[in-house]
Amino acid sequence: MDASLDAWDHFYTPLISLWVNRFYVYLGLAFGVSLCICIQVVTKKLGDRSLGKSSLQKTFPAPVAPVAPVANGPTSPEKKEVHVSGVNIFYASQTGTAKGFAASLAKAVTALDLPVVVINLKEYDPDDHLGEEVTSKNICVFLVATYTDGRPPDSAEWFCKWLEEASNDFRFGKTYLKGMRYAVFGLGNSVYESNFNKVGKNIDRWLWMLSARRVMTCGEGDGNVVKSRHGSLEADFAAWQARFLSRLQDLSRGSSGEKKACRGSHRRGSCEKGGCRVKKEGKGMGPAGPQREAPEEKEQFETTSEEESGAEDHQSRSSVMDVEDLGKMMSSMKKAKKEKEQQDIQLDLSRGAREKREMITPALREALSKQGYQLIGSHSGVKLCRWTKSMLRGRGGCYKHTFYGIESHRCMETTPSLACANKCVFCWRHHTNPVGTEWRWKMDQPDMILREAVENHQNMIKQFKGVPGVKASRLEEGLQVKHCALSLVGEPIMYPEINRFLKLLHQHRISSFLVTNAQFPTEIRNLEPVTQLYVSVDASTKDSLKKIDRPLFKDFWQRFLNSLRALAAKQQRTVYRLTLVKAWNVDELRAYVELVSLGEPDFIEVKGVTYCGESSASNLTMANVPWHEEVVRFVEELVDLLPNYEIACEHEHSNCLLIAHTKFKIDGEWWTWIDYDRFQDLIHEYETSRGSKTFSAKDYVARTPPWAVFGASERGFDPKDTRFQRKNKSKDISGC
């Protein structure tokens, strides 16, 4: 007996141990039991030398057979499968547009009885939460804009950086977001071309690289009304939202929203041609007889990236691709893309030849009308300046009245072009106007624009009849337009017929004050004489100009410098307009000096930036507004560095000072004002002589009154009027 046991221990036990060990390992792995536990169980049982059936049953109990429900007995209601548990809307907003779109989409989704969560990407940590979307059955929507240099809004920088790194980091794995469903809508402007909707496209691509599934193609909203598919950024989003809501309803019902593919073993498309043997032989029947029914096909998700579409096209032709053919395939894809772009360009050109779009879309018309604009034709407008209202009541005029003798109540503020090539952070128009780098809209004639501008201006003046405080004499004078400030909104010099418009103004003996953003040097050189030509010099370095003006042109800095050089060649009055933004451009004295030597302006207006209240147009705050004494100190330091320039005038109410060339200081007195009648006579001689009789800025000067000179006790306020102090600041802070 002992010998038998010894033989068992030395021969059979190791053999059985090896077999049982492997059996438990495989069985343990199959049921998700750790290898360590399996080995421990085997060791224990071998030590007891008890490998009977009861031991195995004790270790892995046999499954209990399910109990059949009692016939006609109570049954629990079937649980309805949830295909979409909710929608998470992520947005990154710098100007407020994306935030508004997010609110609009949330309202629409709520109407479908689906839970909605709106999330600011600034407050979202993808490292902690994005992976949770894999199993949540939520649909994630991303609304993100692209700015001039292809960068996202500040609030989305971290999210984009994290997503880019994750998509290229092997530690996350290419299936990190497998199961997550998403849609992307990009907000951009095709003026930037190479960077158009770059951020939205990148987010769409990075999510796809992490195996997330898009539920619809990436939407592209275009702020360029010329190329926008639906006429405006808002209309582009509305069209995309409608498609998304339809797609969402399909997904909520468990439908992919697309036709199911036949599962028969034949080539794609033969069903429609009658070649489907599965359909002919009946459901579940194949060519060889009855077959098990195929499982339900998974949801189909749209793709847009070139990598995916190229792969799918190739797979439809062959399931195997040689490496040698990869280059040919990519080459054909690039060629096809280039041909499509050429076709789009030709389509745009042919469409433009037939009919150009109007600059003022219905949405833009509504937005500007709410702001008090009287719109003219398809691209012009007029608005009543607050200083016009002030002077009608005898409460003082604007700084142009102090510096140049303008009668503010007789000044019409208008523009022949609502479009602009910049998106300045301090623009009080809140960027409701369109942007562009060239004229591509329908064009109205200058005589119609001037006629309707004057009529609308007069109608607005008439509305002040009977208003308490309005002086009857000034109301009567206000109906006769004497000055025109082409500084309302947009870039007036973009209007192709700007010279004809100026000539019409002068023919009606209306003075012209034209302001340009220094992005059109050729147009400045070709500009006919104006009473006074302004160039906005909002910064003195390339980086600060890009930050403050946010120009659309890629070569904006060279255009800016060339515009200043063009100004130096003008014989009539020229002005640099400097807007000081505290903490942004007030420390650039030396650079400003260089720019002054480049354009040699007659005057330099230095004005502190106006805070327009909380606005989606920029992130300026009251901290960026310099005090008047800070502006004075800046001007004094600047003048110390400028030869032949001195401080001439001050308008404390507007936080503005005037630096003038010393050629306008005659016999110790300043002559910064304008003899408007003399100017009209000179321009008439110039026109009748076809430009042979020229004149200069000094030919139509007038003496500056003592109260307007810098250092006077009035500090720029006309003593003929009565100073009025508002208890509450008015919301209407607009003015030229």
XYZ file of C-alpha atoms in Angstrom:
736
model
C 0.000 0.000 0.000
C 2.829 2.331 0.888
C 4.626 1.443 -2.319
C 1.494 2.266 -4.306
C 1.204 5.608 -2.597
C 4.864 6.326 -3.298
C 4.362 5.501 -6.974
C 1.326 7.808 -6.995
C 3.319 10.625 -5.389
C 6.346 10.282 -7.670
C 4.669 9.593 -11.019
C 0.915 10.172 -11.209
C 0.631 13.194 -8.909
C 2.957 15.473 -10.947
C 1.236 14.435 -14.179
C -2.257 15.058 -12.854
C -1.093 18.288 -11.207
C 0.175 19.597 -14.527
C -3.068 18.719 -16.318
C -5.323 20.144 -13.590
C -3.163 23.264 -13.360
C -3.638 24.008 -17.038
C -7.333 23.205 -16.819
C -7.903 25.653 -13.978
C -5.831 28.360 -15.630
C -7.881 28.176 -18.820
C -11.118 27.930 -16.912
C -10.124 30.796 -14.632
C -9.260 33.049 -17.556
C -12.522 32.187 -19.275
C -14.541 33.290 -16.252
C -12.386 36.290 -15.444
C -10.866 34.686 -12.308
C -7.320 35.683 -11.544
C -4.504 33.238 -12.267
C -3.242 33.506 -8.703
C -6.535 32.259 -7.214
C -6.690 29.328 -9.642
C -3.203 28.119 -8.696
C -4.002 28.445 -5.001
C -7.135 26.306 -5.421
C -5.232 23.608 -7.353
C -2.451 23.499 -4.756
C -4.922 23.144 -1.902
C -6.863 20.326 -3.541
C -3.746 18.417 -4.476
C -2.480 18.758 -0.916
C -5.708 17.157 0.316
C -5.487 14.517 -2.463
C -9.203 15.061 -2.967
C -9.964 15.616 -6.682
C -13.390 14.114 -6.739
C -16.510 15.459 -8.398
C -17.783 16.975 -5.174
C -14.645 19.092 -4.835
C -15.015 20.524 -8.313
C -18.675 21.251 -7.702
C -17.784 23.024 -4.508
C -15.159 25.160 -6.177
C -17.209 26.008 -9.297
C -20.892 25.352 -8.547
C -22.979 24.203 -11.491
C -25.200 26.884 -13.019
C -28.783 26.877 -11.861
C -31.282 26.345 -14.644
C -33.613 29.287 -15.146
C -37.123 28.846 -13.828
C -39.740 29.200 -16.521
C -42.418 31.795 -15.790
C -45.801 30.503 -14.716
C -48.275 30.545 -17.557
C -50.703 33.489 -17.353
C -48.834 34.668 -14.278
C -47.791 38.261 -13.511
C -44.969 39.517 -15.743
C -42.847 42.595 -15.319
C -43.147 45.148 -18.143
C -40.320 45.117 -20.655
C -37.758 47.829 -20.109
C -37.592 50.220 -23.014
C -34.094 50.459 -24.422
C -32.560 53.927 -24.220
C -30.548 54.849 -27.305
C -29.795 58.472 -26.378
C -29.716 59.446 -22.716
C -29.063 63.149 -23.283
C -27.068 65.836 -25.070
C -23.998 67.595 -23.706
C -23.307 70.898 -25.467
C -19.738 72.142 -25.101
C -18.917 75.697 -26.177
C -15.970 78.065 -26.116
C -16.946 81.691 -26.508
C -14.861 84.840 -26.713
C -17.318 87.153 -28.423
C -20.480 85.459 -27.131
C -21.621 83.963 -30.458
C -20.870 80.344 -29.596
C -22.538 80.793 -26.212
C -25.657 82.092 -27.917
C -25.676 79.158 -30.327
C -25.320 76.758 -27.406
C -28.357 78.279 -25.693
C -30.382 78.069 -28.917
C -29.472 74.422 -29.461
C -30.197 73.549 -25.829
C -33.680 75.027 -26.122
C -34.362 73.040 -29.287
C -33.119 69.760 -27.785
C -35.191 70.304 -24.641
C -38.262 70.508 -26.857
C -37.516 66.905 -27.895
C -37.827 65.798 -24.236
C -34.133 65.021 -23.930
C -31.929 66.131 -21.015
C -29.442 68.836 -21.953
C -26.306 70.071 -20.221
C -24.515 73.187 -21.497
C -20.823 73.197 -20.584
C -18.269 75.973 -20.900
C -14.992 74.368 -22.016
C -13.185 76.824 -19.768
C -14.627 74.994 -16.756
C -14.241 71.463 -18.151
C -11.358 69.107 -17.424
C -11.173 66.488 -20.212
C -8.641 64.452 -18.267
C -11.237 63.773 -15.574
C -14.509 63.633 -17.472
C -14.171 63.056 -21.221
C -13.603 59.316 -20.860
C -16.942 59.032 -19.048
C -18.768 59.865 -22.285
C -17.812 56.466 -23.734
C -20.553 54.616 -21.817
C -22.962 57.478 -21.121
C -25.069 57.169 -24.315
C -24.900 60.953 -24.522
C -24.389 62.902 -27.729
C -21.596 65.451 -27.294
C -21.817 68.633 -29.372
C -18.858 71.013 -29.679
C -19.328 74.651 -30.750
C -15.918 76.320 -31.149
C -14.685 79.319 -33.151
C -11.463 79.906 -35.061
C -9.708 83.279 -34.943
C -7.279 85.134 -37.219
C -4.180 83.046 -36.661
C -6.013 79.733 -36.481
C -6.214 79.729 -32.690
C -9.229 78.752 -30.586
C -10.881 81.069 -28.045
C -8.903 81.468 -24.832
C -11.391 79.288 -22.967
C -10.775 76.335 -25.323
C -6.986 76.439 -25.535
C -6.451 73.844 -22.795
C -9.123 71.487 -24.155
C -7.674 71.610 -27.682
C -4.137 71.135 -26.420
C -5.177 68.156 -24.302
C -7.154 66.577 -27.145
C -4.299 66.980 -29.625
C -1.784 65.431 -27.258
C -4.129 62.577 -26.366
C -4.740 61.718 -30.026
C -0.982 61.405 -30.560
C -0.112 59.793 -27.212
C 0.227 55.988 -27.283
C -0.590 55.846 -23.564
C -4.220 56.771 -24.251
C -4.581 54.240 -27.038
C -6.412 54.637 -30.295
C -9.658 53.320 -28.787
C -9.705 55.631 -25.772
C -13.034 57.246 -26.757
C -14.547 54.268 -28.571
C -18.295 54.415 -28.028
C -18.460 58.185 -27.559
C -20.751 59.917 -30.066
C -20.175 63.514 -31.095
C -20.906 66.336 -33.531
C -18.891 69.498 -34.190
C -19.901 72.911 -35.508
C -17.094 75.346 -36.265
C -17.504 79.142 -36.260
C -15.102 80.871 -38.608
C -14.552 83.350 -41.390
C -13.434 82.240 -44.854
C -11.492 85.498 -45.228
C -8.722 83.715 -43.354
C -8.754 80.921 -45.982
C -6.014 78.573 -44.733
C -7.250 78.891 -41.141
C -10.954 78.766 -41.941
C -12.646 76.724 -39.190
C -9.299 75.144 -38.376
C -10.198 74.597 -34.711
C -13.500 72.858 -35.439
C -11.885 70.618 -38.038
C -9.070 69.736 -35.657
C -11.433 68.806 -32.822
C -13.431 66.668 -35.235
C -10.249 64.906 -36.432
C -8.733 64.403 -32.964
C -11.923 62.830 -31.600
C -12.075 60.519 -34.613
C -8.424 59.513 -34.063
C -9.410 58.441 -30.534
C -12.157 56.226 -32.059
C -15.085 58.459 -31.110
C -17.957 58.237 -33.616
C -19.375 61.317 -35.262
C -23.126 61.335 -35.716
C -23.015 63.859 -38.558
C -20.540 65.791 -40.632
C -18.622 68.694 -39.134
C -20.604 71.901 -39.651
C -18.879 75.049 -40.894
C -20.368 78.455 -40.165
C -18.940 81.360 -42.158
C -18.908 84.935 -40.866
C -18.029 86.140 -44.370
C -21.450 86.966 -45.804
C -20.068 86.725 -49.333
C -19.087 83.056 -49.122
C -21.459 81.920 -46.398
C -23.543 79.044 -47.721
C -26.745 80.413 -46.226
C -25.961 84.149 -46.165
C -24.644 84.599 -42.626
C -23.019 82.766 -39.728
C -26.354 82.597 -37.912
C -28.115 81.123 -40.950
C -25.367 78.514 -41.368
C -25.835 77.413 -37.769
C -29.628 77.330 -38.099
C -29.356 74.983 -41.093
C -26.853 72.745 -39.285
C -29.009 72.707 -36.152
C -32.033 71.574 -38.145
C -30.063 68.645 -39.595
C -28.666 67.765 -36.167
C -32.125 67.700 -34.561
C -33.397 65.412 -37.314
C -30.389 63.144 -36.815
C -30.938 63.189 -33.048
C -34.531 62.048 -33.443
C -33.387 59.118 -35.602
C -30.795 58.099 -33.021
C -33.313 58.392 -30.175
C -35.582 55.904 -31.967
C -32.661 53.522 -32.420
C -32.482 54.204 -36.127
C -29.225 55.156 -37.752
C -31.026 57.533 -40.047
C -29.610 55.695 -43.040
C -30.747 52.757 -45.154
C -29.691 49.377 -43.827
C -27.356 47.422 -46.056
C -28.447 43.974 -47.180
C -26.453 41.190 -45.526
C -26.539 38.883 -48.514
C -23.262 37.626 -49.910
C -23.264 39.753 -53.056
C -21.843 43.011 -54.294
C -23.202 46.299 -52.939
C -26.034 47.743 -55.007
C -27.244 44.511 -56.568
C -30.347 44.516 -54.342
C -31.777 47.462 -56.204
C -30.957 45.766 -59.521
C -32.784 42.580 -58.623
C -29.687 40.503 -57.957
C -30.302 39.805 -54.274
C -30.675 36.066 -53.837
C -31.455 36.504 -50.159
C -34.550 38.541 -50.915
C -35.684 36.163 -53.625
C -35.383 33.058 -51.481
C -37.009 34.564 -48.441
C -36.002 35.871 -45.032
C -33.239 33.838 -43.457
C -32.706 31.839 -46.655
C -29.372 31.785 -48.415
C -28.360 30.163 -51.677
C -27.785 26.834 -49.907
C -30.929 26.743 -47.847
C -31.931 27.954 -44.359
C -29.400 30.059 -42.505
C -29.257 31.623 -39.084
C -30.514 35.223 -39.183
C -27.684 37.777 -39.112
C -27.423 39.990 -36.050
C -28.796 43.500 -36.306
C -26.413 45.847 -38.031
C -24.712 48.453 -35.909
C -25.537 52.128 -36.331
C -23.917 53.825 -39.282
C -22.046 57.035 -38.536
C -21.065 59.712 -41.010
C -17.456 60.478 -41.829
C -15.839 63.540 -43.295
C -12.087 63.299 -42.963
C -9.998 62.634 -46.038
C -8.315 59.674 -44.368
C -11.641 57.927 -43.723
C -13.250 58.659 -47.069
C -10.152 57.531 -48.905
C -10.019 54.301 -46.943
C -13.705 53.577 -47.493
C -13.494 54.247 -51.223
C -10.577 51.889 -51.532
C -12.201 49.198 -49.422
C -15.230 49.254 -51.698
C -12.914 48.278 -54.556
C -10.705 45.799 -52.752
C -10.345 44.391 -49.274
C -6.552 44.309 -49.590
C -4.341 47.231 -50.619
C -0.730 46.929 -51.647
C 1.739 49.364 -50.153
C 2.800 50.305 -53.691
C -0.758 51.489 -54.387
C -0.910 53.764 -51.349
C 0.930 56.594 -53.070
C -1.318 56.355 -56.124
C -4.420 56.452 -53.937
C -3.266 59.538 -52.018
C -2.289 61.211 -55.270
C -5.721 60.588 -56.742
C -7.378 61.930 -53.581
C -5.363 65.141 -53.719
C -6.100 65.526 -57.412
C -9.818 65.059 -56.835
C -9.785 67.583 -53.993
C -7.964 70.140 -56.153
C -10.434 69.665 -58.991
C -13.350 70.163 -56.582
C -11.812 73.395 -55.275
C -11.396 74.660 -58.837
C -15.012 73.800 -59.582
C -16.150 75.683 -56.468
C -14.123 78.732 -57.504
C -15.595 78.653 -61.007
C -19.068 78.274 -59.523
C -18.535 81.287 -57.263
C -17.214 83.337 -60.182
C -20.116 82.429 -62.441
C -22.575 83.072 -59.646
C -20.928 86.406 -58.907
C -21.087 87.374 -62.564
C -24.805 86.691 -62.613
C -25.743 88.282 -59.314
C -23.844 89.597 -56.304
C -25.215 89.397 -52.803
C -26.426 92.301 -50.764
C -24.192 93.287 -47.878
C -27.118 93.825 -45.513
C -28.757 90.476 -44.828
C -32.152 90.319 -43.081
C -30.463 89.307 -39.813
C -27.936 92.142 -40.090
C -30.701 94.622 -40.913
C -32.601 93.627 -37.804
C -29.514 93.864 -35.566
C -28.429 97.289 -36.836
C -31.958 98.686 -36.800
C -32.224 97.824 -33.112
C -29.077 99.897 -32.526
C -30.696 102.968 -34.096
C -29.184 102.800 -37.586
C -31.173 104.108 -40.527
C -30.056 101.733 -43.275
C -29.706 102.908 -46.844
C -29.849 100.623 -49.847
C -27.833 97.444 -49.509
C -24.607 98.612 -47.806
C -24.919 102.118 -46.275
C -26.302 103.687 -43.144
C -26.727 106.852 -41.076
C -27.122 107.341 -37.333
C -27.649 110.310 -35.040
C -24.570 111.033 -32.940
C -25.131 111.721 -29.249
C -23.156 114.950 -29.597
C -25.683 116.116 -32.195
C -28.427 115.637 -29.615
C -26.304 117.337 -26.961
C -25.651 120.458 -29.011
C -29.310 120.727 -30.039
C -30.002 121.205 -26.328
C -27.120 123.593 -25.770
C -25.175 121.087 -23.648
C -21.916 121.186 -25.566
C -20.414 119.728 -28.722
C -17.965 116.953 -29.483
C -14.179 117.223 -29.496
C -14.270 118.088 -33.232
C -16.096 121.239 -32.256
C -13.323 122.108 -29.803
C -10.433 121.136 -32.092
C -11.724 122.150 -35.543
C -14.856 124.260 -35.135
C -17.431 121.722 -36.331
C -21.043 122.584 -35.459
C -22.018 119.274 -33.922
C -25.757 119.776 -34.402
C -25.162 120.195 -38.158
C -22.948 117.125 -38.527
C -24.231 113.955 -40.222
C -22.547 110.702 -39.234
C -22.785 108.153 -42.031
C -20.928 105.522 -44.036
C -21.183 104.220 -47.608
C -19.785 100.847 -46.476
C -20.826 98.909 -43.400
C -18.087 96.340 -44.090
C -14.687 96.563 -42.435
C -11.317 94.796 -42.680
C -10.684 94.936 -38.915
C -12.448 93.699 -35.797
C -11.068 96.158 -33.254
C -11.502 95.204 -29.614
C -12.815 98.658 -28.699
C -15.332 98.967 -31.544
C -18.570 100.197 -29.966
C -20.573 98.776 -32.874
C -20.210 95.301 -31.294
C -19.132 93.797 -34.641
C -22.645 93.459 -36.022
C -21.304 94.761 -39.330
C -19.833 92.358 -41.930
C -16.101 91.977 -42.512
C -14.110 91.500 -45.695
C -10.916 92.412 -47.500
C -12.459 93.442 -50.805
C -15.738 94.666 -52.262
C -17.806 91.693 -53.447
C -21.359 92.893 -52.880
C -23.989 94.691 -54.872
C -23.182 98.383 -55.199
C -25.550 101.329 -54.850
C -24.959 104.632 -56.593
C -23.450 107.514 -54.543
C -26.161 110.037 -55.415
C -28.841 107.736 -53.992
C -26.787 107.102 -50.852
C -26.252 110.819 -50.179
C -29.854 111.756 -50.899
C -31.295 109.132 -48.558
C -28.635 109.793 -45.897
C -29.602 113.463 -45.731
C -33.309 112.638 -45.718
C -32.955 110.099 -42.908
C -30.745 112.461 -40.913
C -33.259 115.291 -41.248
C -36.122 113.004 -40.201
C -34.224 112.070 -37.039
C -33.563 115.752 -36.301
C -37.269 116.565 -36.754
C -38.129 114.079 -34.025
C -36.559 116.498 -31.522
C -39.138 119.190 -32.231
C -40.894 119.977 -28.980
C -38.444 117.995 -26.846
C -37.741 119.877 -23.585
C -34.438 121.761 -23.672
C -34.010 121.734 -27.469
C -33.232 125.217 -28.811
C -35.455 126.247 -31.704
C -32.628 128.063 -33.509
C -30.345 125.063 -33.388
C -33.136 122.715 -34.449
C -33.626 124.833 -37.560
C -29.872 124.902 -38.223
C -29.646 121.152 -37.666
C -31.924 120.500 -40.620
C -29.212 121.942 -42.890
C -26.337 119.432 -43.024
C -22.944 121.200 -43.099
C -20.519 118.449 -42.093
C -20.283 114.726 -42.808
C -18.303 112.410 -40.545
C -17.540 109.255 -42.510
C -16.734 107.342 -39.334
C -20.004 105.680 -38.424
C -19.040 102.035 -38.863
C -17.059 99.948 -41.300
C -14.400 101.118 -43.740
C -15.773 103.904 -46.029
C -12.735 103.797 -48.280
C -13.736 100.244 -49.352
C -16.693 101.679 -51.278
C -15.595 101.601 -54.954
C -17.284 104.952 -55.688
C -15.911 106.784 -52.657
C -14.398 109.586 -54.784
C -17.712 110.269 -56.502
C -19.413 110.317 -53.113
C -16.902 112.874 -51.796
C -17.389 115.085 -54.835
C -21.163 115.043 -54.279
C -20.646 116.100 -50.645
C -18.510 119.051 -51.721
C -20.959 120.032 -54.448
C -23.566 120.391 -51.693
C -20.978 122.376 -49.671
C -20.785 119.656 -47.014
C -17.359 119.204 -45.449
C -15.845 115.720 -45.365
C -14.115 114.001 -42.422
C -13.070 110.541 -43.552
C -11.614 107.910 -41.206
C -9.720 104.858 -42.494
C -8.162 101.915 -40.662
C -4.910 102.031 -42.650
C -5.334 98.742 -44.491
C -5.904 100.114 -48.002
C -2.783 102.088 -49.044
C -3.656 102.117 -52.756
C -7.093 103.584 -52.088
C -5.545 106.253 -49.847
C -3.144 107.285 -52.612
C -6.004 107.484 -55.128
C -8.316 109.394 -52.786
C -9.563 112.802 -53.902
C -9.025 115.797 -51.533
C -11.129 115.734 -48.367
C -11.541 118.379 -45.690
C -9.671 116.194 -43.215
C -8.313 112.672 -43.623
C -7.930 110.446 -40.561
C -5.878 107.291 -40.150
C -6.459 105.145 -37.067
C -3.121 104.355 -35.428
C -4.311 102.096 -32.641
C -0.900 100.580 -31.913
C 2.722 101.142 -32.833
C 4.045 97.574 -33.087
C 3.027 94.614 -35.202
C 2.092 92.440 -32.229
C -0.012 95.054 -30.449
C -1.771 96.088 -33.682
C -2.705 92.478 -34.315
C -3.992 92.150 -30.764
C -6.008 95.378 -30.739
C -7.285 95.794 -34.316
C -7.498 92.079 -35.169
C -7.026 92.737 -38.903
C -8.108 90.278 -41.585
C -5.218 90.854 -43.969
C -2.240 88.542 -43.522
C 0.118 91.371 -44.587
C -1.648 93.840 -42.303
C 1.545 95.384 -40.916
C 3.017 96.216 -44.317
C -0.327 97.617 -45.428
C -0.410 99.708 -42.283
C 3.039 101.200 -42.910
C 2.292 101.832 -46.590
C -0.920 103.624 -45.624
C 1.031 105.990 -43.372
C 3.509 106.684 -46.175
C 0.604 107.444 -48.507
C -0.723 109.914 -45.949
C 2.532 111.872 -46.041
C 1.969 112.659 -49.726
C -1.415 114.329 -49.108
C -1.571 118.139 -49.286
C -4.789 118.579 -47.305
C -5.229 118.169 -43.560
C -4.192 114.773 -42.181
C -4.671 113.312 -38.716
C -3.373 110.339 -36.746
C -6.038 109.032 -34.396
C -4.508 107.222 -31.397
C -6.753 105.249 -29.065
C -5.038 104.438 -25.784
C -5.889 101.066 -24.265
C -4.395 100.837 -20.814
C -2.030 97.886 -20.307
C -2.026 97.248 -24.064
C -0.450 100.144 -25.950
C 0.343 103.008 -23.588
C 3.987 101.990 -23.163
C 5.015 102.301 -26.818
C 6.209 105.906 -26.954
C 9.372 105.331 -28.977
C 7.527 103.240 -31.540
C 4.838 105.929 -31.919
C 7.553 108.493 -32.616
C 8.822 106.392 -35.524
C 5.327 106.138 -36.992
C 4.840 109.906 -36.759
C 8.034 110.474 -38.729
C 6.718 108.061 -41.354
C 3.385 109.776 -42.080
C 4.139 113.352 -40.934
C 0.519 114.143 -40.001
C -0.708 117.689 -39.409
C -2.459 116.630 -36.208
C -2.435 113.754 -33.731
C -5.570 113.033 -31.744
C -4.948 111.013 -28.576
C -8.053 109.600 -26.959
C -8.556 107.175 -24.093
C -10.512 104.086 -25.062
C -14.237 104.267 -24.340
C -15.691 101.461 -22.256
C -18.990 100.428 -23.810
C -20.138 98.216 -20.986
C -20.017 94.437 -20.937
C -19.905 93.338 -24.544
C -19.494 90.107 -26.460
C -17.336 92.012 -28.950
C -14.246 92.187 -26.743
C -12.842 91.446 -23.306
C -12.128 95.070 -22.390
C -12.979 96.198 -18.874
C -12.870 99.502 -17.017
C -9.316 98.588 -16.031
C -8.294 99.253 -19.654
C -9.698 102.801 -19.650
C -7.059 105.415 -18.757
C -7.981 108.413 -16.606
C -7.868 111.782 -18.342
C -4.806 112.791 -16.370
C -3.092 109.602 -17.527
C -3.844 110.556 -21.135
C -2.433 114.030 -20.488
C 0.744 112.551 -19.044
C 1.137 110.215 -22.030
C 0.682 113.117 -24.469
C 3.203 115.270 -22.633
C 5.788 112.485 -22.738
C 5.082 111.852 -26.421
C 5.437 115.530 -27.356
C 8.809 115.684 -25.618
C 10.030 113.101 -28.140
C 8.445 114.731 -31.205
C 10.202 117.675 -32.870
C 7.897 120.359 -34.337
C 4.822 119.181 -32.420
C 3.052 120.660 -29.376
C -0.154 120.143 -27.417
C -2.764 122.458 -28.933
C -6.225 121.598 -27.581
C -8.046 119.553 -24.971
C -11.542 118.148 -24.602
C -11.805 116.752 -21.114
C -15.350 115.516 -21.597
C -14.182 113.100 -24.338
C -10.902 112.245 -22.595
C -9.114 113.522 -25.675
C -6.194 115.850 -26.545
C -4.892 117.318 -29.803
C -1.224 117.471 -30.774
C -0.592 119.847 -33.683
C 2.336 120.595 -35.929
C 3.885 123.930 -35.048
C 3.165 125.263 -38.568
C -0.373 125.816 -37.282
C 0.918 128.054 -34.488
C 1.001 131.492 -36.096
C 2.368 134.444 -34.119
C 2.051 132.484 -30.893
C -1.625 131.541 -31.498
C -3.054 128.260 -32.569
C -4.957 128.058 -35.897
C -6.354 124.531 -35.729
C -9.911 125.465 -36.672
C -11.180 125.228 -40.247
C -12.561 127.965 -42.505
C -15.236 125.775 -44.076
C -16.463 128.318 -46.599
C -12.886 128.850 -47.755
C -12.414 125.122 -48.157
C -15.524 124.817 -50.325
C -14.246 127.599 -52.572
C -10.846 125.919 -52.889
C -12.286 122.504 -53.677
C -14.586 124.070 -56.273
C -11.573 125.625 -58.011
C -9.776 122.310 -57.817
C -12.695 120.494 -59.454
C -13.296 123.028 -62.223
C -9.574 123.107 -63.069
C -9.514 119.287 -63.135
C -6.938 119.178 -60.394
C -4.496 121.772 -61.710
C -5.274 124.324 -58.992
C -4.125 122.552 -55.856
C -4.212 123.830 -52.283
C -2.734 122.871 -48.926
C -3.881 122.542 -45.343
C -2.708 126.039 -44.387
C -4.939 127.620 -47.054
C -8.153 127.067 -45.084
C -7.186 127.493 -41.421
C -9.037 129.540 -38.800
C -7.939 130.782 -35.389
C -8.641 128.554 -32.405
C -10.678 130.317 -29.672
C -8.948 130.688 -26.278
C -11.376 128.381 -24.444
C -10.392 125.475 -26.730
C -6.635 125.811 -26.202
C -4.844 123.372 -23.894
C -4.420 124.861 -20.425
C -7.616 126.948 -20.495
C -9.866 126.746 -17.475
C -12.802 125.563 -19.630
C -10.787 122.441 -20.595
C -12.414 122.363 -24.024
C -16.031 123.109 -23.118
C -17.630 125.920 -25.152
C -18.763 128.637 -22.688
C -21.748 129.409 -24.941
C -23.288 126.154 -23.792
C -24.247 124.867 -20.348
C -22.390 121.932 -18.830
C -24.775 119.123 -17.924
C -23.724 116.386 -15.512
C -25.614 113.095 -15.833
C -26.554 111.349 -12.608
C -26.638 107.998 -14.404
C -24.397 107.188 -17.337
C -26.248 106.842 -20.591
C -26.056 103.563 -22.441
C -25.685 105.465 -25.706
C -21.980 106.278 -25.674
C -21.565 106.193 -29.448
C -20.100 109.143 -31.286
C -17.421 110.029 -33.765
